[in-house]
Amino acid sequence: MFKKVLRFAGVLGLGLALTACASDTSTTGSKSGADSGASKSIDKLSIGFVPSRDPEEIVSATKPLKDLLKKEMKKQGYSIKDVDISVGTSYEAVGESLSSGTLDVGFIPGGTYVLYDDGAEVLLAATRAGLSNDSEDPVKWNENKPTKKTDKQAASYRSLLIAGPSAKGQALGKKINSGEKLTWDDLNSASWSVMSSSSSAGYIYPSLWLKDHYKKNISDLKHIVQADSYGSSMARLAAGQADIMVAFADARMDYEKQWQKEYGRKASIWDETNVLGVTPPIYNDTISVSKNSKIMNAGLKKALSQAFVNIGKSEEGKKVIAIYAHEGYKKATSADYDNAREAQKLVKAAAK
């Protein structure tokens, strides 16, 4: 699942993300394609992935994508001779390649997209299983435990402020569930376990939540400890070493068994934790195209969108995109990533 931590502060929005690269693009036949009714033969379509995993692993896993895309694009009226798949040296390298037009298509996180949206256009957002809870009201999450996956696909996820079994954590949870609002002093007196500053769910979006509610940032909190993983953060919460942790919305589902078996708790994670705050939606990774690609036009964008949606619905296609924890794709717009833009502003301001 792409709720993981983005490895680079410039790419926030995480995610968790994908893999990309820069490669030259050339075409034969008309650039206009579907727009002009001329030949829709494309010599080469270049696709890049961000290096969120080992590049060799990504190249190997996505190899079947070449024939799948050729097949689906043929149904859309496009004959593609070569699909060039590569992995970028960095998230920025992929964004820059899309902006320059040396890359036609990029599988990139939302954070990368908003950094390079002057030269990149989002077509689709990755989807994954939705959750039984999605309210911005933390009480709803606490009243409807446990959170479960649903059959409905979602293009975004949320980050949660989760109070643990410590005396302070329980007191904060009780206050929320009784309908009271938490004060800044309530939160500032608690100990927090957070992720690195480049983590969407573990830092950036919780910071946005604090900004919206208290005009504060995570860095303003007195007692914060940075964890190296969500597992260690959850262990710290279970041990009472942290009163609050921030994590992607289904983190408690992922660590439900460990809570008792590894972390030594007697009661379940659902009985001993409460949600204190819910962030705005964090939109999933994107499939974006270059605004400056020599072959890109309205007809090709429409065909690519439909082709990737179809691939995401096929069994063979699902196996390919599973490496990025994607389960499918749906149409996305630039406005969907406005929260990611706010996140970028927040991080830039904090860096000054």
XYZ file of C-alpha atoms in Angstrom:
352
model
C 0.000 0.000 0.000
C 1.251 3.460 -0.807
C 0.998 4.849 2.492
C 4.707 4.468 3.014
C 7.126 7.223 3.632
C 8.424 9.184 0.677
C 12.169 9.164 0.658
C 12.719 12.692 -0.422
C 11.382 15.879 1.107
C 10.904 17.417 -2.308
C 8.472 14.696 -3.229
C 6.153 14.676 -0.223
C 2.791 13.388 -0.529
C 3.274 10.333 -0.079
C 2.499 7.919 -0.273
C 4.495 6.014 -1.015
C 5.073 5.913 -4.558
C 6.536 4.467 -7.745
C 9.509 4.677 -10.165
C 10.557 6.699 -13.128
C 13.172 7.734 -15.589
C 14.119 9.863 -18.511
C 14.289 8.501 -22.028
C 14.079 10.004 -25.499
C 10.832 9.811 -27.404
C 10.400 9.501 -31.158
C 7.367 8.863 -33.306
C 6.413 7.855 -36.776
C 3.165 8.807 -38.336
C 1.122 11.827 -37.379
C 1.510 13.516 -34.031
C -2.145 14.463 -34.229
C -3.253 10.849 -34.116
C -6.894 10.628 -33.107
C -7.244 14.398 -33.325
C -6.683 14.568 -37.067
C -7.860 11.163 -38.197
C -4.378 10.497 -39.614
C -2.181 7.514 -38.803
C -2.121 6.538 -35.142
C 1.149 4.675 -35.373
C 3.552 5.543 -32.564
C 7.157 4.518 -32.869
C 7.963 4.705 -29.157
C 6.110 5.506 -25.960
C 8.389 6.126 -22.987
C 7.168 5.361 -19.468
C 9.079 6.153 -16.304
C 8.715 5.035 -12.701
C 10.114 6.674 -9.585
C 12.695 4.587 -7.659
C 10.549 3.730 -4.645
C 11.880 0.158 -4.796
C 14.903 -1.541 -6.261
C 15.100 -0.462 -9.939
C 15.820 -3.987 -11.178
C 12.816 -5.295 -9.277
C 10.596 -2.640 -10.833
C 11.868 -3.241 -14.372
C 11.326 -6.984 -13.966
C 7.840 -6.637 -12.476
C 6.661 -4.170 -15.115
C 7.998 -6.047 -18.124
C 4.551 -7.543 -18.917
C 3.163 -3.992 -19.004
C 4.677 -3.462 -22.436
C 2.523 -6.053 -24.197
C -0.502 -5.280 -22.046
C -0.357 -1.618 -22.992
C 0.215 -2.347 -26.680
C -2.820 -4.626 -26.663
C -5.068 -2.150 -24.868
C -3.906 0.802 -26.963
C -4.669 -1.143 -30.126
C -8.258 -1.373 -28.908
C -8.187 2.423 -28.615
C -6.960 2.768 -32.194
C -3.248 3.213 -31.547
C -0.458 0.981 -32.819
C 2.605 1.323 -30.596
C 5.798 -0.275 -31.905
C 7.865 0.073 -28.735
C 7.043 0.752 -25.094
C 10.184 1.882 -23.313
C 10.052 1.369 -19.535
C 12.722 2.798 -17.281
C 13.362 3.745 -13.680
C 14.541 7.210 -12.749
C 17.574 7.921 -10.620
C 15.358 10.033 -8.343
C 11.791 11.276 -8.020
C 12.965 14.654 -9.295
C 14.562 13.071 -12.358
C 11.197 11.706 -13.397
C 9.429 14.999 -12.829
C 12.068 16.877 -14.781
C 11.863 14.382 -17.645
C 8.094 14.837 -17.840
C 8.515 18.609 -17.797
C 11.135 18.568 -20.545
C 9.182 16.147 -22.714
C 11.865 13.453 -22.805
C 9.425 11.205 -20.962
C 5.856 10.684 -22.186
C 4.248 9.001 -19.169
C 5.251 8.930 -15.522
C 4.030 6.855 -12.594
C 4.680 9.431 -9.884
C 3.445 10.304 -6.384
C 1.105 13.239 -5.866
C 3.893 15.219 -4.248
C 6.101 14.844 -7.293
C 3.234 15.762 -9.584
C 2.510 19.080 -7.860
C 6.185 20.005 -7.940
C 6.262 19.575 -11.711
C 2.677 20.332 -12.742
C 3.901 23.142 -14.965
C 5.110 20.443 -17.350
C 3.083 17.419 -16.234
C -0.638 16.693 -16.400
C -2.333 14.133 -14.159
C -4.566 11.625 -15.921
C -5.317 9.008 -13.302
C -4.998 8.336 -9.599
C -4.207 4.880 -8.291
C -6.945 3.208 -6.284
C -6.861 0.691 -3.477
C -9.424 -0.837 -1.156
C -11.405 1.783 0.732
C -12.071 1.666 4.467
C -15.260 1.342 6.473
C -14.452 4.693 8.105
C -13.703 7.862 6.165
C -15.246 10.636 8.247
C -13.312 13.752 9.232
C -14.883 13.374 12.684
C -12.590 11.286 14.948
C -15.553 10.227 17.115
C -17.020 8.364 14.132
C -13.821 6.298 13.906
C -13.974 5.535 17.617
C -17.638 4.564 17.530
C -17.240 2.285 14.509
C -14.317 0.070 15.494
C -12.647 -1.934 14.140
C -11.897 -0.269 10.828
C -12.193 -2.733 7.949
C -11.445 -2.786 4.247
C -14.377 -2.548 1.840
C -14.998 -3.635 -1.737
C -15.157 0.001 -2.783
C -12.032 1.393 -4.423
C -10.639 4.679 -3.104
C -8.282 7.148 -4.769
C -7.167 8.689 -1.495
C -6.464 7.821 2.129
C -6.223 9.743 5.376
C -3.748 10.089 8.180
C -4.869 9.724 11.790
C -3.696 11.088 15.119
C -3.947 7.984 17.311
C -3.933 8.086 21.119
C -2.484 5.028 22.877
C -2.990 3.199 26.188
C -0.893 5.565 28.302
C -2.741 7.545 30.978
C -2.379 10.702 28.904
C -3.480 8.965 25.717
C -6.556 7.520 27.374
C -7.474 10.887 28.878
C -7.276 12.572 25.489
C -9.360 9.827 23.894
C -12.001 10.143 26.608
C -12.172 13.890 26.091
C -12.683 13.528 22.339
C -15.335 10.838 22.733
C -17.280 12.945 25.231
C -17.642 15.649 22.598
C -15.041 18.065 23.965
C -12.457 19.772 21.806
C -8.788 19.298 22.519
C -6.762 22.380 23.322
C -3.248 23.093 22.101
C -2.054 22.542 25.670
C -3.663 19.084 25.631
C -1.661 18.127 22.575
C 1.522 19.976 23.439
C 1.766 18.269 26.835
C 1.585 14.823 25.222
C 4.520 12.843 23.832
C 4.343 12.210 20.081
C 5.865 9.592 17.792
C 6.136 10.863 14.217
C 7.854 9.823 11.003
C 10.401 11.783 8.968
C 9.471 15.202 7.622
C 9.067 13.758 4.113
C 6.314 11.349 5.182
C 2.853 12.324 3.979
C 0.853 10.367 6.547
C 3.482 10.410 9.281
C 4.338 14.105 9.295
C 3.174 16.415 6.506
C -0.589 15.967 6.597
C -0.719 15.838 10.408
C 1.155 19.141 10.278
C -1.530 20.488 7.950
C -4.148 19.326 10.460
C -2.373 21.140 13.297
C -2.067 24.245 11.147
C -5.783 24.201 10.299
C -6.903 23.641 13.905
C -4.266 25.413 15.996
C -2.099 27.479 13.617
C 0.794 25.235 14.667
C 3.141 22.670 13.139
C 4.500 19.329 14.363
C 7.824 21.066 14.879
C 6.102 23.327 17.437
C 5.314 20.393 19.723
C 7.497 20.070 22.818
C 7.710 16.280 22.990
C 8.259 14.586 19.641
C 10.349 11.552 18.720
C 11.000 10.529 15.123
C 10.500 6.825 14.458
C 12.339 4.896 11.763
C 9.207 2.925 10.807
C 5.517 2.709 11.575
C 6.207 -0.570 13.349
C 8.583 1.022 15.823
C 6.194 3.946 16.247
C 3.349 1.558 17.040
C 5.568 -0.332 19.484
C 6.382 2.932 21.230
C 2.664 3.721 21.492
C 1.927 0.273 22.914
C 4.681 0.619 25.512
C 3.357 3.979 26.676
C 6.544 5.701 25.542
C 4.371 7.860 23.294
C 0.887 9.149 24.006
C 0.105 9.918 20.381
C 1.322 8.587 17.057
C 0.493 9.689 13.522
C -0.024 7.102 10.795
C -1.980 6.148 7.684
C -5.608 5.309 8.399
C -5.314 1.534 8.214
C -2.143 1.257 10.302
C -4.030 -0.327 13.196
C -5.311 -2.997 10.833
C -1.748 -3.739 9.729
C -0.457 -4.010 13.313
C -3.494 -5.577 14.959
C -1.789 -8.934 15.569
C 1.557 -7.451 16.610
C -0.174 -5.261 19.193
C -0.717 -8.270 21.444
C 1.726 -10.902 20.168
C 4.830 -8.720 19.772
C 4.093 -5.569 21.752
C 2.767 -7.422 24.783
C -0.623 -5.762 25.164
C -3.419 -7.802 26.765
C -6.336 -5.968 25.192
C -6.839 -5.436 21.458
C -5.500 -2.433 19.607
C -9.076 -1.300 18.996
C -9.875 -1.295 22.717
C -6.718 0.565 23.683
C -6.483 3.277 21.030
C -8.618 6.232 19.987
C -8.525 8.610 17.054
C -7.964 12.229 18.039
C -7.799 13.824 14.610
C -8.338 13.009 10.932
C -6.417 14.756 8.153
C -7.745 15.835 4.748
C -7.564 13.152 2.032
C -4.110 12.268 0.739
C -4.551 11.436 -2.918
C -2.795 8.351 -4.203
C 0.006 8.084 -6.740
C -0.642 9.358 -10.222
C -0.241 8.367 -13.815
C 0.776 11.662 -15.366
C 1.780 12.651 -18.876
C 4.146 15.262 -20.223
C 2.704 18.538 -21.461
C 5.769 18.895 -23.660
C 5.946 15.418 -25.167
C 6.170 15.546 -28.961
C 3.495 12.854 -29.322
C 1.040 13.855 -26.587
C -2.372 15.222 -27.577
C -5.980 14.989 -26.415
C -6.668 11.793 -28.341
C -3.613 9.999 -27.012
C -4.318 11.110 -23.440
C -7.865 9.797 -23.657
C -6.652 6.489 -25.085
C -3.921 6.094 -22.461
C -6.382 6.806 -19.649
C -8.778 4.136 -20.841
C -5.978 1.663 -21.516
C -4.545 1.953 -17.995
C -8.013 1.719 -16.436
C -8.593 -1.496 -18.403
C -5.190 -2.869 -17.417
C -5.991 -2.184 -13.771
C -9.177 -4.228 -14.084
C -7.516 -7.287 -15.667
C -6.031 -10.104 -13.610
C -2.698 -9.929 -15.436
C -2.645 -6.170 -15.071
C -3.362 -6.337 -11.341
C -0.298 -8.538 -10.901
C 1.875 -5.920 -12.588
C 0.625 -2.883 -10.674
C 0.646 -4.775 -7.358
C 4.328 -3.895 -6.992
C 3.164 -0.348 -6.260
C 0.236 -1.526 -4.113
C -2.132 -0.232 -6.775
C -5.403 -2.082 -7.321
C -6.760 -0.003 -10.171
C -7.034 3.522 -11.569
C -9.641 6.256 -11.820
C -9.788 9.678 -13.423
C -8.048 12.434 -11.488
C -7.885 16.209 -11.770
C -5.314 18.799 -10.797
C -7.628 20.095 -8.049
C -7.521 16.684 -6.341
C -3.936 17.476 -5.366
C -4.512 20.928 -3.873
C -3.839 19.534 -0.390
C -0.497 18.253 -1.665
C 0.261 21.779 -2.853
C -0.526 23.123 0.605
C 1.769 20.472 2.032
C 4.580 21.646 -0.218
C 4.105 25.215 0.963
C 4.150 24.074 4.574
C 7.404 22.161 4.173
C 9.061 25.002 2.281
C 8.043 27.461 4.990
C 9.346 25.168 7.730
C 12.682 24.841 5.926
C 13.283 28.600 5.982
